[in-house]
PDB file of C-alpha atoms in Angstrom:
ATOM      1  CA  GLY A 192      73.057 193.427 -99.230  1.00 53.00           C
ATOM      2  CA  ALA A 193      73.367 190.229-101.205  1.00 77.00           C
ATOM      3  CA  GLY A 194      70.376 188.535 -99.662  1.00 92.00           C
ATOM      4  CA  VAL A 195      67.281 189.039 -97.543  1.00 95.00           C
ATOM      5  CA  SER A 196      68.299 190.181 -94.087  1.00 95.00           C
ATOM      6  CA  GLN A 197      66.172 189.678 -90.990  1.00 97.00           C
ATOM      7  CA  SER A 198      66.736 190.998 -87.518  1.00 96.00           C
ATOM      8  CA  PRO A 199      66.963 190.027 -84.805  1.00 97.00           C
ATOM      9  CA  SER A 200      67.888 186.427 -85.518  1.00 95.00           C
ATOM     10  CA  ASN A 201      66.585 185.448 -82.084  1.00 96.00           C
ATOM     11  CA  LYS A 202      64.135 187.214 -79.810  1.00 97.00           C
ATOM     12  CA  VAL A 203      63.060 186.098 -76.367  1.00 97.00           C
ATOM     13  CA  THR A 204      60.237 188.064 -74.821  1.00 97.00           C
ATOM     14  CA  GLU A 205      57.776 187.837 -71.988  1.00 97.00           C
ATOM     15  CA  LYS A 206      54.110 187.184 -72.531  1.00 97.00           C
ATOM     16  CA  GLY A 207      52.245 190.428 -73.001  1.00 97.00           C
ATOM     17  CA  LYS A 208      55.153 192.420 -74.422  1.00 97.00           C
ATOM     18  CA  ASP A 209      55.215 193.875 -77.922  1.00 98.00           C
ATOM     19  CA  VAL A 210      57.873 192.826 -80.446  1.00 98.00           C
ATOM     20  CA  GLU A 211      59.042 194.189 -83.773  1.00 98.00           C
ATOM     21  CA  LEU A 212      60.659 192.017 -86.391  1.00 98.00           C
ATOM     22  CA  ARG A 213      62.537 193.582 -89.273  1.00 97.00           C
ATOM     23  CA  CYS A 214      63.066 192.469 -92.847  1.00 97.00           C
ATOM     24  CA  ASP A 215      65.437 194.068 -95.314  1.00 96.00           C
ATOM     25  CA  PRO A 216      64.700 192.641 -98.779  1.00 95.00           C
ATOM     26  CA  ILE A 217      67.051 192.356-101.699  1.00 93.00           C
ATOM     27  CA  SER A 218      67.518 195.771-103.253  1.00 91.00           C
ATOM     28  CA  GLY A 219      65.031 196.406-106.046  1.00 88.00           C
ATOM     29  CA  HIS A 220      62.654 193.610-105.080  1.00 90.00           C
ATOM     30  CA  THR A 221      59.105 194.901-105.162  1.00 88.00           C
ATOM     31  CA  ALA A 222      57.310 191.932-103.594  1.00 88.00           C
ATOM     32  CA  LEU A 223      57.804 191.069 -99.919  1.00 91.00           C
ATOM     33  CA  TYR A 224      56.261 188.258 -97.897  1.00 92.00           C
ATOM     34  CA  TRP A 225      55.997 187.272 -94.267  1.00 95.00           C
ATOM     35  CA  TYR A 226      55.518 183.652 -93.272  1.00 94.00           C
ATOM     36  CA  ARG A 227      55.455 181.854 -89.945  1.00 95.00           C
ATOM     37  CA  GLN A 228      56.978 178.422 -89.405  1.00 93.00           C
ATOM     38  CA  SER A 229      56.005 176.666 -86.207  1.00 88.00           C
ATOM     39  CA  LEU A 230      57.524 173.437 -84.926  1.00 76.00           C
ATOM     40  CA  GLY A 231      55.915 170.598 -86.807  1.00 68.00           C
ATOM     41  CA  GLN A 232      53.926 172.975 -88.973  1.00 72.00           C
ATOM     42  CA  GLY A 233      54.347 174.119 -92.500  1.00 82.00           C
ATOM     43  CA  LEU A 234      54.850 177.637 -93.719  1.00 89.00           C
ATOM     44  CA  GLU A 235      51.878 179.763 -92.747  1.00 91.00           C
ATOM     45  CA  PHE A 236      51.248 182.763 -94.984  1.00 90.00           C
ATOM     46  CA  LEU A 237      50.861 185.994 -93.015  1.00 94.00           C
ATOM     47  CA  ILE A 238      50.961 188.964 -95.368  1.00 93.00           C
ATOM     48  CA  TYR A 239      52.228 190.043 -98.757  1.00 88.00           C
ATOM     49  CA  PHE A 240      53.381 193.481 -99.965  1.00 90.00           C
ATOM     50  CA  GLN A 241      53.617 194.736-103.497  1.00 86.00           C
ATOM     51  CA  GLY A 242      55.584 197.937-103.110  1.00 87.00           C
ATOM     52  CA  ASN A 243      54.272 199.623 -99.983  1.00 88.00           C
ATOM     53  CA  SER A 244      50.761 198.275-100.214  1.00 88.00           C
ATOM     54  CA  ALA A 245      49.488 194.997 -98.825  1.00 87.00           C
ATOM     55  CA  PRO A 246      46.971 193.462-101.244  1.00 79.00           C
ATOM     56  CA  ASP A 247      46.507 190.444 -99.017  1.00 81.00           C
ATOM     57  CA  LYS A 248      46.476 190.562 -95.232  1.00 84.00           C
ATOM     58  CA  SER A 249      44.295 187.502 -94.877  1.00 84.00           C
ATOM     59  CA  GLY A 250      46.923 185.423 -93.142  1.00 90.00           C
ATOM     60  CA  LEU A 251      47.427 187.634 -90.122  1.00 94.00           C
ATOM     61  CA  PRO A 252      46.278 185.460 -87.178  1.00 93.00           C
ATOM     62  CA  SER A 253      44.697 188.238 -85.146  1.00 94.00           C
ATOM     63  CA  ASP A 254      44.513 192.013 -84.762  1.00 95.00           C
ATOM     64  CA  ARG A 255      47.599 191.789 -82.537  1.00 97.00           C
ATOM     65  CA  PHE A 256      49.610 191.294 -85.719  1.00 97.00           C
ATOM     66  CA  SER A 257      50.380 194.153 -88.084  1.00 96.00           C
ATOM     67  CA  ALA A 258      52.977 194.877 -90.718  1.00 96.00           C
ATOM     68  CA  GLU A 259      54.129 197.839 -92.697  1.00 95.00           C
ATOM     69  CA  ARG A 260      56.555 198.546 -95.452  1.00 95.00           C
ATOM     70  CA  THR A 261      58.036 201.939 -96.160  1.00 88.00           C
ATOM     71  CA  GLY A 262      59.889 203.239 -99.184  1.00 86.00           C
ATOM     72  CA  GLY A 263      59.218 199.980-100.979  1.00 82.00           C
ATOM     73  CA  SER A 264      62.033 198.426 -99.010  1.00 92.00           C
ATOM     74  CA  VAL A 265      62.262 197.570 -95.303  1.00 96.00           C
ATOM     75  CA  SER A 266      59.296 195.910 -93.636  1.00 97.00           C
ATOM     76  CA  THR A 267      58.466 195.483 -89.971  1.00 97.00           C
ATOM     77  CA  LEU A 268      56.136 192.893 -88.503  1.00 97.00           C
ATOM     78  CA  THR A 269      54.751 193.931 -85.138  1.00 98.00           C
ATOM     79  CA  ILE A 270      53.151 191.571 -82.659  1.00 98.00           C
ATOM     80  CA  GLN A 271      51.395 193.264 -79.768  1.00 98.00           C
ATOM     81  CA  ARG A 272      50.708 191.650 -76.398  1.00 98.00           C
ATOM     82  CA  THR A 273      52.581 188.509 -77.376  1.00 98.00           C
ATOM     83  CA  GLN A 274      51.219 185.114 -76.396  1.00 97.00           C
ATOM     84  CA  GLN A 275      53.046 181.817 -76.023  1.00 95.00           C
ATOM     85  CA  GLU A 276      51.388 180.488 -79.161  1.00 94.00           C
ATOM     86  CA  ASP A 277      53.149 183.244 -81.121  1.00 96.00           C
ATOM     87  CA  SER A 278      56.443 181.400 -80.605  1.00 96.00           C
ATOM     88  CA  ALA A 279      57.716 180.408 -84.039  1.00 96.00           C
ATOM     89  CA  VAL A 280      60.240 181.245 -86.726  1.00 95.00           C
ATOM     90  CA  TYR A 281      59.114 184.262 -88.705  1.00 97.00           C
ATOM     91  CA  LEU A 282      60.408 184.181 -92.250  1.00 96.00           C
ATOM     92  CA  CYS A 283      60.604 187.013 -94.714  1.00 96.00           C
ATOM     93  CA  ALA A 284      61.011 186.588 -98.453  1.00 93.00           C
ATOM     94  CA  SER A 285      61.256 188.913-101.418  1.00 92.00           C
ATOM     95  CA  SER A 286      61.034 188.659-105.169  1.00 88.00           C
ATOM     96  CA  LEU A 287      61.730 191.060-107.994  1.00 84.00           C
ATOM     97  CA  ARG A 288      58.147 190.925-109.141  1.00 74.00           C
ATOM     98  CA  ASN A 289      55.045 188.871-108.570  1.00 63.00           C
ATOM     99  CA  PRO A 290      56.130 185.198-108.276  1.00 54.00           C
ATOM    100  CA  GLY A 291      53.725 184.268-111.033  1.00 53.00           C
ATOM    101  CA  ALA A 292      55.851 186.167-113.500  1.00 56.00           C
ATOM    102  CA  THR A 293      58.120 184.140-115.695  1.00 50.00           C
ATOM    103  CA  ASN A 294      61.312 183.004-113.972  1.00 51.00           C
ATOM    104  CA  GLU A 295      60.430 184.677-110.693  1.00 70.00           C
ATOM    105  CA  LYS A 296      61.217 183.020-107.388  1.00 83.00           C
ATOM    106  CA  LEU A 297      61.250 183.952-103.735  1.00 87.00           C
ATOM    107  CA  PHE A 298      64.467 184.583-101.845  1.00 91.00           C
ATOM    108  CA  PHE A 299      64.119 183.825 -98.146  1.00 93.00           C
ATOM    109  CA  GLY A 300      65.864 185.294 -95.160  1.00 94.00           C
ATOM    110  CA  SER A 301      67.180 183.142 -92.334  1.00 93.00           C
ATOM    111  CA  GLY A 302      64.261 184.061 -90.123  1.00 95.00           C
ATOM    112  CA  THR A 303      63.684 185.392 -86.631  1.00 97.00           C
ATOM    113  CA  GLN A 304      63.216 182.769 -83.946  1.00 96.00           C
ATOM    114  CA  LEU A 305      60.667 184.241 -81.545  1.00 97.00           C
ATOM    115  CA  SER A 306      60.248 182.681 -78.114  1.00 97.00           C
ATOM    116  CA  VAL A 307      57.502 183.968 -75.838  1.00 97.00           C
ATOM    117  CA  LEU A 308      57.950 182.906 -72.231  1.00 95.00           C
TER     118      LEU A 308
ATOM    119  CA  ALA B 248      40.862 179.357-102.067  1.00 76.00           C
ATOM    120  CA  GLN B 249      44.298 177.973-102.774  1.00 82.00           C
ATOM    121  CA  SER B 250      45.600 174.984-100.860  1.00 89.00           C
ATOM    122  CA  VAL B 251      48.438 172.501-101.063  1.00 93.00           C
ATOM    123  CA  ALA B 252      48.646 169.037 -99.559  1.00 95.00           C
ATOM    124  CA  GLN B 253      51.776 167.038 -98.943  1.00 96.00           C
ATOM    125  CA  PRO B 254      50.394 163.715 -97.722  1.00 95.00           C
ATOM    126  CA  GLU B 255      53.652 162.339 -96.348  1.00 95.00           C
ATOM    127  CA  ASP B 256      55.332 163.826 -93.290  1.00 94.00           C
ATOM    128  CA  GLN B 257      58.470 161.855 -94.062  1.00 96.00           C
ATOM    129  CA  VAL B 258      59.906 159.904 -96.970  1.00 97.00           C
ATOM    130  CA  ASN B 259      62.739 157.459 -96.462  1.00 97.00           C
ATOM    131  CA  VAL B 260      64.846 156.220 -99.363  1.00 98.00           C
ATOM    132  CA  ALA B 261      68.183 154.490 -99.781  1.00 97.00           C
ATOM    133  CA  GLU B 262      70.992 156.322-101.513  1.00 97.00           C
ATOM    134  CA  GLY B 263      71.019 155.617-105.229  1.00 97.00           C
ATOM    135  CA  ASN B 264      67.321 154.770-105.370  1.00 97.00           C
ATOM    136  CA  PRO B 265      64.758 156.982-107.066  1.00 97.00           C
ATOM    137  CA  LEU B 266      62.743 159.283-104.855  1.00 97.00           C
ATOM    138  CA  THR B 267      59.304 160.844-105.079  1.00 97.00           C
ATOM    139  CA  VAL B 268      57.848 163.504-102.794  1.00 98.00           C
ATOM    140  CA  LYS B 269      54.134 163.953-103.351  1.00 98.00           C
ATOM    141  CA  CYS B 270      52.148 167.148-103.688  1.00 97.00           C
ATOM    142  CA  THR B 271      48.556 167.835-104.659  1.00 97.00           C
ATOM    143  CA  TYR B 272      46.956 171.233-104.989  1.00 95.00           C
ATOM    144  CA  SER B 273      43.605 172.949-105.143  1.00 92.00           C
ATOM    145  CA  VAL B 274      43.195 176.230-106.958  1.00 87.00           C
ATOM    146  CA  SER B 275      40.677 177.731-109.336  1.00 83.00           C
ATOM    147  CA  GLY B 276      42.098 178.321-112.783  1.00 83.00           C
ATOM    148  CA  ASN B 277      45.625 177.625-113.911  1.00 83.00           C
ATOM    149  CA  PRO B 278      48.101 177.105-111.089  1.00 87.00           C
ATOM    150  CA  TYR B 279      51.667 178.225-110.718  1.00 89.00           C
ATOM    151  CA  LEU B 280      53.485 175.468-108.813  1.00 92.00           C
ATOM    152  CA  PHE B 281      56.771 175.513-106.955  1.00 93.00           C
ATOM    153  CA  TRP B 282      59.117 173.358-104.907  1.00 96.00           C
ATOM    154  CA  TYR B 283      61.394 174.808-102.252  1.00 95.00           C
ATOM    155  CA  VAL B 284      63.932 173.008-100.063  1.00 95.00           C
ATOM    156  CA  GLN B 285      65.111 173.797 -96.540  1.00 93.00           C
ATOM    157  CA  TYR B 286      68.428 172.234 -95.592  1.00 91.00           C
ATOM    158  CA  PRO B 287      69.276 171.935 -91.873  1.00 84.00           C
ATOM    159  CA  ASN B 288      70.224 175.306 -90.390  1.00 79.00           C
ATOM    160  CA  ARG B 289      69.824 177.017 -93.743  1.00 82.00           C
ATOM    161  CA  GLY B 290      67.138 179.148 -95.315  1.00 84.00           C
ATOM    162  CA  LEU B 291      64.579 178.039 -97.860  1.00 90.00           C
ATOM    163  CA  GLN B 292      65.854 177.725-101.401  1.00 92.00           C
ATOM    164  CA  PHE B 293      63.993 177.616-104.694  1.00 92.00           C
ATOM    165  CA  LEU B 294      64.199 174.291-106.541  1.00 94.00           C
ATOM    166  CA  LEU B 295      61.885 174.605-109.528  1.00 93.00           C
ATOM    167  CA  LYS B 296      58.590 175.993-110.787  1.00 91.00           C
ATOM    168  CA  TYR B 297      55.873 175.225-113.295  1.00 91.00           C
ATOM    169  CA  ILE B 298      54.029 178.076-114.988  1.00 85.00           C
ATOM    170  CA  THR B 299      53.057 176.739-118.392  1.00 82.00           C
ATOM    171  CA  GLY B 300      54.378 174.534-121.174  1.00 84.00           C
ATOM    172  CA  ASP B 301      56.068 171.172-120.774  1.00 87.00           C
ATOM    173  CA  ASN B 302      54.572 169.207-117.898  1.00 91.00           C
ATOM    174  CA  LEU B 303      57.992 167.934-116.835  1.00 94.00           C
ATOM    175  CA  VAL B 304      60.019 170.655-115.176  1.00 94.00           C
ATOM    176  CA  LYS B 305      63.702 170.304-114.401  1.00 95.00           C
ATOM    177  CA  GLY B 306      65.276 172.168-111.514  1.00 93.00           C
ATOM    178  CA  SER B 307      68.329 172.448-109.306  1.00 91.00           C
ATOM    179  CA  TYR B 308      70.415 169.527-107.973  1.00 92.00           C
ATOM    180  CA  GLY B 309      68.983 167.029-110.480  1.00 95.00           C
ATOM    181  CA  PHE B 310      65.401 167.336-109.253  1.00 97.00           C
ATOM    182  CA  GLU B 311      62.395 167.395-111.538  1.00 97.00           C
ATOM    183  CA  ALA B 312      58.659 167.593-111.082  1.00 97.00           C
ATOM    184  CA  GLU B 313      55.737 166.539-113.201  1.00 95.00           C
ATOM    185  CA  PHE B 314      52.586 168.602-113.491  1.00 95.00           C
ATOM    186  CA  ASN B 315      49.474 166.456-113.848  1.00 95.00           C
ATOM    187  CA  LYS B 316      46.389 168.572-114.375  1.00 92.00           C
ATOM    188  CA  SER B 317      43.857 165.736-114.219  1.00 93.00           C
ATOM    189  CA  GLN B 318      45.229 164.532-110.892  1.00 95.00           C
ATOM    190  CA  THR B 319      46.003 168.065-109.645  1.00 95.00           C
ATOM    191  CA  SER B 320      49.441 166.862-108.652  1.00 96.00           C
ATOM    192  CA  PHE B 321      52.988 168.172-108.853  1.00 97.00           C
ATOM    193  CA  HIS B 322      55.207 165.410-107.475  1.00 98.00           C
ATOM    194  CA  LEU B 323      58.913 166.016-106.991  1.00 98.00           C
ATOM    195  CA  LYS B 324      61.255 163.338-108.306  1.00 97.00           C
ATOM    196  CA  LYS B 325      64.903 162.453-108.633  1.00 97.00           C
ATOM    197  CA  PRO B 326      66.254 159.355-110.406  1.00 96.00           C
ATOM    198  CA  SER B 327      69.040 158.661-107.902  1.00 97.00           C
ATOM    199  CA  ALA B 328      68.948 160.022-104.349  1.00 97.00           C
ATOM    200  CA  LEU B 329      71.994 161.346-102.512  1.00 97.00           C
ATOM    201  CA  VAL B 330      72.499 161.493 -98.749  1.00 96.00           C
ATOM    202  CA  SER B 331      72.978 165.248 -99.198  1.00 95.00           C
ATOM    203  CA  ASP B 332      69.406 165.497-100.512  1.00 96.00           C
ATOM    204  CA  SER B 333      68.140 164.920 -96.964  1.00 96.00           C
ATOM    205  CA  ALA B 334      66.145 168.030 -96.115  1.00 96.00           C
ATOM    206  CA  LEU B 335      62.647 169.462 -95.669  1.00 95.00           C
ATOM    207  CA  TYR B 336      60.782 169.956 -98.940  1.00 97.00           C
ATOM    208  CA  PHE B 337      57.883 172.325 -99.485  1.00 96.00           C
ATOM    209  CA  CYS B 338      55.424 172.435-102.347  1.00 96.00           C
ATOM    210  CA  ALA B 339      53.674 175.755-103.041  1.00 92.00           C
ATOM    211  CA  VAL B 340      50.959 177.151-105.296  1.00 90.00           C
ATOM    212  CA  SER B 341      50.151 180.615-106.594  1.00 84.00           C
ATOM    213  CA  ARG B 342      47.719 182.059-109.110  1.00 77.00           C
ATOM    214  CA  ASN B 343      49.692 185.093-110.147  1.00 63.00           C
ATOM    215  CA  THR B 344      48.005 187.058-107.407  1.00 65.00           C
ATOM    216  CA  GLY B 345      51.209 187.316-105.435  1.00 67.00           C
ATOM    217  CA  LYS B 346      49.982 185.063-102.641  1.00 76.00           C
ATOM    218  CA  LEU B 347      52.117 181.941-102.477  1.00 83.00           C
ATOM    219  CA  ILE B 348      50.670 179.157-100.317  1.00 88.00           C
ATOM    220  CA  PHE B 349      52.941 176.417 -99.023  1.00 91.00           C
ATOM    221  CA  GLY B 350      52.203 172.855 -97.984  1.00 93.00           C
ATOM    222  CA  GLN B 351      53.081 171.383 -94.608  1.00 92.00           C
ATOM    223  CA  GLY B 352      56.422 170.097 -95.808  1.00 94.00           C
ATOM    224  CA  THR B 353      57.883 166.616 -96.229  1.00 96.00           C
ATOM    225  CA  THR B 354      61.089 165.505 -94.584  1.00 95.00           C
ATOM    226  CA  LEU B 355      63.246 163.487 -96.963  1.00 97.00           C
ATOM    227  CA  GLN B 356      65.687 161.124 -95.307  1.00 97.00           C
ATOM    228  CA  VAL B 357      68.233 159.455 -97.606  1.00 97.00           C
ATOM    229  CA  LYS B 358      70.190 156.691 -95.940  1.00 96.00           C
ATOM    230  CA  PRO B 359      73.599 155.446 -97.120  1.00 94.00           C
TER     231      PRO B 359
END
């Protein structure tokens, strides 16, 4: 596709359920990021992939959060036993290479709005 | 550890006036600095970045930012604000490790 695609766009779940959020990056982009944007908060870094490996998982809030990336393309973010404080917009972004490289920039998806009741 | 501070939650400016959105950073070594913008009901978009070279960086929509190493700042500026510039602006820092850390964001409100 032309841009970063995230699905679902909205997810309402009950406390304690597991959810999976999907990110389809721009074709050929090797770097993929997950961020969380809560109401009144900034963008909270969750995890970063270079290819299929995750050099930095330091932003994952707890062991209920996990993410994987297969084939250097699609990534899924899984939240187990969801809590109300998990409610937020989960944003995915991709870049061709490391964003420190010359002329690199992140392309963001529209996000998944997660609501935990 | 990398960190970014945007000291103002909101900046209000009249259309046609110059605007400044402030950003300071903390990182060991040379920083890579970015500004992104989030328009209402739209995704985040890249505005500009500083990697090396000229301290004044020009970006999209007439925005520019000045890197000041001694003050560890990277303030976003525009000589003449437009109502359509009203949006949420994020400053971010990286150290070529792939991890891009964003600030809390500043809401820019430009009034006619």
